[in-house]
Every structure is written in structure tokens, then in C-alpha cells.
Amino acid sequence: MKSYRKELWFNTPHRRDYINITPQVEECVRESGIKEGLCLVNAMHITASVYINDDEPGLLQDYDDWLEGLAPHEPISHYRHNRTGEDNGDAHLKRQIMGREVVVAVTDGRLDFGPWEQIFYGEFDGRRRKRVLVKIIGE
Ligand code: ZN
């Protein structure tokens, strides 16, 4: 069995961003040389997510509005977590609901997606360097 590991780094310009990372993950699959296997992609931080959905600008805005409705960033004092001196209580909750990781089948050397599926990095406490792990196993 072959195994491949790579970290993708991000430093988003805004507190919250939604980035289609499918091209980077496809590049990882090519680099790995693995034809049949599984590809895990996970956020390495507890205030960011990796998820799969449609790359449609209206939907990305809908996600952001929905998450801000559930866990608004402000008022900062609303979150007990922020008593630590942090201001990212909302980002932890947003990460929880959007998920930590995705697993995609690799078939014939390609990510085996359903219709319109794309892999996204969801950032909820950005403007600093953060990582995503890509791990691919197979043959
Ligand atoms: Zn925190």
C-alpha cells in the first residue's frame, strides 16, 4: 500500500472565507501516484472546516448568512469562550457544524465525486496562517 501526506497552507484575507481547494487536492492525487484508494482532507485547526458542496456564489453567501445567524461573531461578550481573551467563540461553533474533514474515494487516479461536488476550506477565524492535511492511501 502506498501512502501520501501533504499540508496545504492558507492565510485568508477575511475573518471568514470559503475556498474551493479541489484543484490543490487533485494535484495531491496526481503527485501521490495512487490509482485506487481513499483521500482524507481535514482542517488542522479547530476554527476552520473542510466540507463538500456546490461551488455556487449564492450558496456560499447563504452559508455565511446561515452561520452568522446561528453563531454571530458579535457581540464578542456573548461567548463564554471569549473570557479566555480570545474573540473566536463563534468560529469554534461554526467549525463544529460545518465539519472537520471529508473522505473522497480515489478511482482510476481521480477523485470520485458525485454531481457538482467540490471540496471547500471554510475559514471562520482567518487572517493568519492555517493548515489543511491531505492524506491519501491506496495503490
Ligand atoms: Zn478559541
PDB file of C-alpha atoms and ligand atoms in Angstrom:
ATOM      1  CA  MET A   1       0.000   0.000   0.000  1.00  0.00           C
ATOM      2  CA  LYS A   2       1.215   3.493  -0.836  1.00  0.00           C
ATOM      3  CA  SER A   3       0.765   6.444   1.465  1.00  0.00           C
ATOM      4  CA  TYR A   4       0.994  10.176   0.749  1.00  0.00           C
ATOM      5  CA  ARG A   5       0.831  13.184   3.086  1.00  0.00           C
ATOM      6  CA  LYS A   6       0.813  16.901   2.352  1.00  0.00           C
ATOM      7  CA  GLU A   7      -0.118  20.088   4.211  1.00  0.00           C
ATOM      8  CA  LEU A   8      -1.844  22.906   2.322  1.00  0.00           C
ATOM      9  CA  TRP A   9      -1.358  26.356   3.874  1.00  0.00           C
ATOM     10  CA  PHE A  10      -3.841  29.219   3.842  1.00  0.00           C
ATOM     11  CA  ASN A  11      -3.822  32.817   5.038  1.00  0.00           C
ATOM     12  CA  THR A  12      -7.221  34.209   4.144  1.00  0.00           C
ATOM     13  CA  PRO A  13      -7.778  37.972   3.788  1.00  0.00           C
ATOM     14  CA  HIS A  14     -11.030  37.964   5.810  1.00  0.00           C
ATOM     15  CA  ARG A  15     -12.185  36.544   9.125  1.00  0.00           C
ATOM     16  CA  ARG A  16     -14.474  34.177   7.195  1.00  0.00           C
ATOM     17  CA  ASP A  17     -13.752  32.754   3.746  1.00  0.00           C
ATOM     18  CA  TYR A  18     -14.900  29.785   1.683  1.00  0.00           C
ATOM     19  CA  ILE A  19     -12.229  28.495  -0.702  1.00  0.00           C
ATOM     20  CA  ASN A  20     -12.599  25.781  -3.328  1.00  0.00           C
ATOM     21  CA  ILE A  21      -9.493  23.641  -2.748  1.00  0.00           C
ATOM     22  CA  THR A  22     -10.443  20.893  -5.236  1.00  0.00           C
ATOM     23  CA  PRO A  23      -7.616  21.798  -7.685  1.00  0.00           C
ATOM     24  CA  GLN A  24      -4.981  21.516  -4.910  1.00  0.00           C
ATOM     25  CA  VAL A  25      -6.388  18.161  -3.752  1.00  0.00           C
ATOM     26  CA  GLU A  26      -6.489  16.871  -7.348  1.00  0.00           C
ATOM     27  CA  GLU A  27      -2.819  17.857  -7.638  1.00  0.00           C
ATOM     28  CA  CYS A  28      -2.100  15.837  -4.478  1.00  0.00           C
ATOM     29  CA  VAL A  29      -3.788  12.783  -6.009  1.00  0.00           C
ATOM     30  CA  ARG A  30      -1.648  13.169  -9.151  1.00  0.00           C
ATOM     31  CA  GLU A  31       1.515  13.620  -7.071  1.00  0.00           C
ATOM     32  CA  SER A  32       0.709  10.553  -4.952  1.00  0.00           C
ATOM     33  CA  GLY A  33       0.557   8.262  -7.984  1.00  0.00           C
ATOM     34  CA  ILE A  34      -2.236   6.385  -6.201  1.00  0.00           C
ATOM     35  CA  LYS A  35      -4.877   4.999  -8.583  1.00  0.00           C
ATOM     36  CA  GLU A  36      -7.256   3.225  -6.185  1.00  0.00           C
ATOM     37  CA  GLY A  37      -7.720   4.306  -2.591  1.00  0.00           C
ATOM     38  CA  LEU A  38      -9.055   6.922  -0.204  1.00  0.00           C
ATOM     39  CA  CYS A  39      -8.260  10.616   0.168  1.00  0.00           C
ATOM     40  CA  LEU A  40      -8.780  12.281   3.552  1.00  0.00           C
ATOM     41  CA  VAL A  41      -8.801  16.086   3.721  1.00  0.00           C
ATOM     42  CA  ASN A  42      -9.079  17.720   7.147  1.00  0.00           C
ATOM     43  CA  ALA A  43      -8.692  21.143   8.696  1.00  0.00           C
ATOM     44  CA  MET A  44      -5.848  21.094  11.234  1.00  0.00           C
ATOM     45  CA  HIS A  45      -7.404  23.912  13.280  1.00  0.00           C
ATOM     46  CA  ILE A  46     -10.492  23.975  15.496  1.00  0.00           C
ATOM     47  CA  THR A  47     -11.831  27.184  13.948  1.00  0.00           C
ATOM     48  CA  ALA A  48     -11.862  26.013  10.295  1.00  0.00           C
ATOM     49  CA  SER A  49     -13.681  23.303   8.330  1.00  0.00           C
ATOM     50  CA  VAL A  50     -13.308  21.135   5.284  1.00  0.00           C
ATOM     51  CA  TYR A  51     -16.591  20.232   3.625  1.00  0.00           C
ATOM     52  CA  ILE A  52     -18.023  19.188   0.262  1.00  0.00           C
ATOM     53  CA  ASN A  53     -20.730  21.041  -1.605  1.00  0.00           C
ATOM     54  CA  ASP A  54     -21.508  23.103  -4.704  1.00  0.00           C
ATOM     55  CA  ASP A  55     -19.229  25.925  -5.873  1.00  0.00           C
ATOM     56  CA  GLU A  56     -22.038  28.417  -6.404  1.00  0.00           C
ATOM     57  CA  PRO A  57     -21.604  32.020  -5.188  1.00  0.00           C
ATOM     58  CA  GLY A  58     -25.197  32.329  -3.903  1.00  0.00           C
ATOM     59  CA  LEU A  59     -24.786  29.185  -1.814  1.00  0.00           C
ATOM     60  CA  LEU A  60     -21.502  30.417  -0.325  1.00  0.00           C
ATOM     61  CA  GLN A  61     -23.252  33.620   0.782  1.00  0.00           C
ATOM     62  CA  ASP A  62     -26.175  31.564   2.097  1.00  0.00           C
ATOM     63  CA  TYR A  63     -23.760  29.508   4.222  1.00  0.00           C
ATOM     64  CA  ASP A  64     -22.212  32.658   5.625  1.00  0.00           C
ATOM     65  CA  ASP A  65     -25.578  34.249   6.456  1.00  0.00           C
ATOM     66  CA  TRP A  66     -26.825  30.990   7.994  1.00  0.00           C
ATOM     67  CA  LEU A  67     -23.710  30.549  10.158  1.00  0.00           C
ATOM     68  CA  GLU A  68     -23.803  34.186  11.280  1.00  0.00           C
ATOM     69  CA  GLY A  69     -27.463  33.679  12.195  1.00  0.00           C
ATOM     70  CA  LEU A  70     -26.627  30.608  14.284  1.00  0.00           C
ATOM     71  CA  ALA A  71     -23.457  31.957  15.907  1.00  0.00           C
ATOM     72  CA  PRO A  72     -22.929  35.660  15.199  1.00  0.00           C
ATOM     73  CA  HIS A  73     -19.360  36.898  15.652  1.00  0.00           C
ATOM     74  CA  GLU A  74     -20.566  39.842  17.732  1.00  0.00           C
ATOM     75  CA  PRO A  75     -21.171  40.672  20.453  1.00  0.00           C
ATOM     76  CA  ILE A  76     -17.885  39.054  21.448  1.00  0.00           C
ATOM     77  CA  SER A  77     -19.039  39.076  25.104  1.00  0.00           C
ATOM     78  CA  HIS A  78     -21.896  36.714  24.167  1.00  0.00           C
ATOM     79  CA  TYR A  79     -19.486  33.736  24.260  1.00  0.00           C
ATOM     80  CA  ARG A  80     -18.088  32.309  27.493  1.00  0.00           C
ATOM     81  CA  HIS A  81     -15.112  31.001  25.467  1.00  0.00           C
ATOM     82  CA  ASN A  82     -14.068  34.601  24.821  1.00  0.00           C
ATOM     83  CA  ARG A  83     -13.479  35.106  28.567  1.00  0.00           C
ATOM     84  CA  THR A  84     -10.124  33.439  27.800  1.00  0.00           C
ATOM     85  CA  GLY A  85      -9.208  36.660  25.997  1.00  0.00           C
ATOM     86  CA  GLU A  86      -9.920  35.192  22.570  1.00  0.00           C
ATOM     87  CA  ASP A  87     -12.582  36.548  20.233  1.00  0.00           C
ATOM     88  CA  ASN A  88     -13.316  33.386  18.267  1.00  0.00           C
ATOM     89  CA  GLY A  89     -16.071  31.680  20.256  1.00  0.00           C
ATOM     90  CA  ASP A  90     -18.312  31.858  17.187  1.00  0.00           C
ATOM     91  CA  ALA A  91     -15.635  30.288  14.965  1.00  0.00           C
ATOM     92  CA  HIS A  92     -15.449  27.142  17.128  1.00  0.00           C
ATOM     93  CA  LEU A  93     -19.225  26.677  16.788  1.00  0.00           C
ATOM     94  CA  LYS A  94     -19.184  27.346  13.031  1.00  0.00           C
ATOM     95  CA  ARG A  95     -16.418  24.778  12.597  1.00  0.00           C
ATOM     96  CA  GLN A  96     -18.435  22.202  14.525  1.00  0.00           C
ATOM     97  CA  ILE A  97     -21.468  22.429  12.296  1.00  0.00           C
ATOM     98  CA  MET A  98     -19.511  22.577   9.005  1.00  0.00           C
ATOM     99  CA  GLY A  99     -17.329  19.617   9.975  1.00  0.00           C
ATOM    100  CA  ARG A 100     -13.688  18.748  10.348  1.00  0.00           C
ATOM    101  CA  GLU A 101     -12.937  16.534   7.346  1.00  0.00           C
ATOM    102  CA  VAL A 102     -14.058  14.806   4.187  1.00  0.00           C
ATOM    103  CA  VAL A 103     -13.082  11.458   2.681  1.00  0.00           C
ATOM    104  CA  VAL A 104     -13.258  11.032  -1.098  1.00  0.00           C
ATOM    105  CA  ALA A 105     -12.755   7.769  -2.981  1.00  0.00           C
ATOM    106  CA  VAL A 106      -9.897   7.714  -5.475  1.00  0.00           C
ATOM    107  CA  THR A 107     -10.813   5.698  -8.561  1.00  0.00           C
ATOM    108  CA  ASP A 108      -8.614   5.317 -11.637  1.00  0.00           C
ATOM    109  CA  GLY A 109      -6.310   8.056 -10.293  1.00  0.00           C
ATOM    110  CA  ARG A 110      -9.059  10.659  -9.847  1.00  0.00           C
ATOM    111  CA  LEU A 111     -11.311  11.975  -7.074  1.00  0.00           C
ATOM    112  CA  ASP A 112     -14.570  10.038  -7.472  1.00  0.00           C
ATOM    113  CA  PHE A 113     -17.121  12.842  -6.930  1.00  0.00           C
ATOM    114  CA  GLY A 114     -20.890  12.898  -7.257  1.00  0.00           C
ATOM    115  CA  PRO A 115     -22.507  15.616  -9.390  1.00  0.00           C
ATOM    116  CA  TRP A 116     -21.332  19.165  -8.513  1.00  0.00           C
ATOM    117  CA  GLU A 117     -19.296  18.018  -5.522  1.00  0.00           C
ATOM    118  CA  GLN A 118     -16.321  20.236  -4.745  1.00  0.00           C
ATOM    119  CA  ILE A 119     -14.045  20.338  -1.689  1.00  0.00           C
ATOM    120  CA  PHE A 120     -14.031  23.571   0.316  1.00  0.00           C
ATOM    121  CA  TYR A 121     -11.901  25.059   3.043  1.00  0.00           C
ATOM    122  CA  GLY A 122     -14.207  27.006   5.361  1.00  0.00           C
ATOM    123  CA  GLU A 123     -12.317  29.595   7.394  1.00  0.00           C
ATOM    124  CA  PHE A 124     -14.036  31.144  10.419  1.00  0.00           C
ATOM    125  CA  ASP A 125     -11.125  32.871  12.160  1.00  0.00           C
ATOM    126  CA  GLY A 126      -8.757  33.814   9.361  1.00  0.00           C
ATOM    127  CA  ARG A 127      -6.107  36.422   8.617  1.00  0.00           C
ATOM    128  CA  ARG A 128      -3.404  34.095   9.930  1.00  0.00           C
ATOM    129  CA  ARG A 129      -1.551  31.048   8.590  1.00  0.00           C
ATOM    130  CA  LYS A 130      -3.503  27.805   8.961  1.00  0.00           C
ATOM    131  CA  ARG A 131      -3.212  24.311   7.524  1.00  0.00           C
ATOM    132  CA  VAL A 132      -5.195  21.561   5.863  1.00  0.00           C
ATOM    133  CA  LEU A 133      -3.939  17.966   5.881  1.00  0.00           C
ATOM    134  CA  VAL A 134      -4.271  15.760   2.800  1.00  0.00           C
ATOM    135  CA  LYS A 135      -3.656  12.056   3.390  1.00  0.00           C
ATOM    136  CA  ILE A 136      -4.048   9.537   0.590  1.00  0.00           C
ATOM    137  CA  ILE A 137      -3.706   5.779   0.972  1.00  0.00           C
ATOM    138  CA  GLY A 138      -4.099   3.061  -1.621  1.00  0.00           C
ATOM    139  CA  GLU A 139      -2.237   1.524  -4.514  1.00  0.00           C
TER     140      GLU A 139
HETATM  141 ZN    ZN B   1     -10.767  29.860  20.635  1.00  0.00          ZN
END
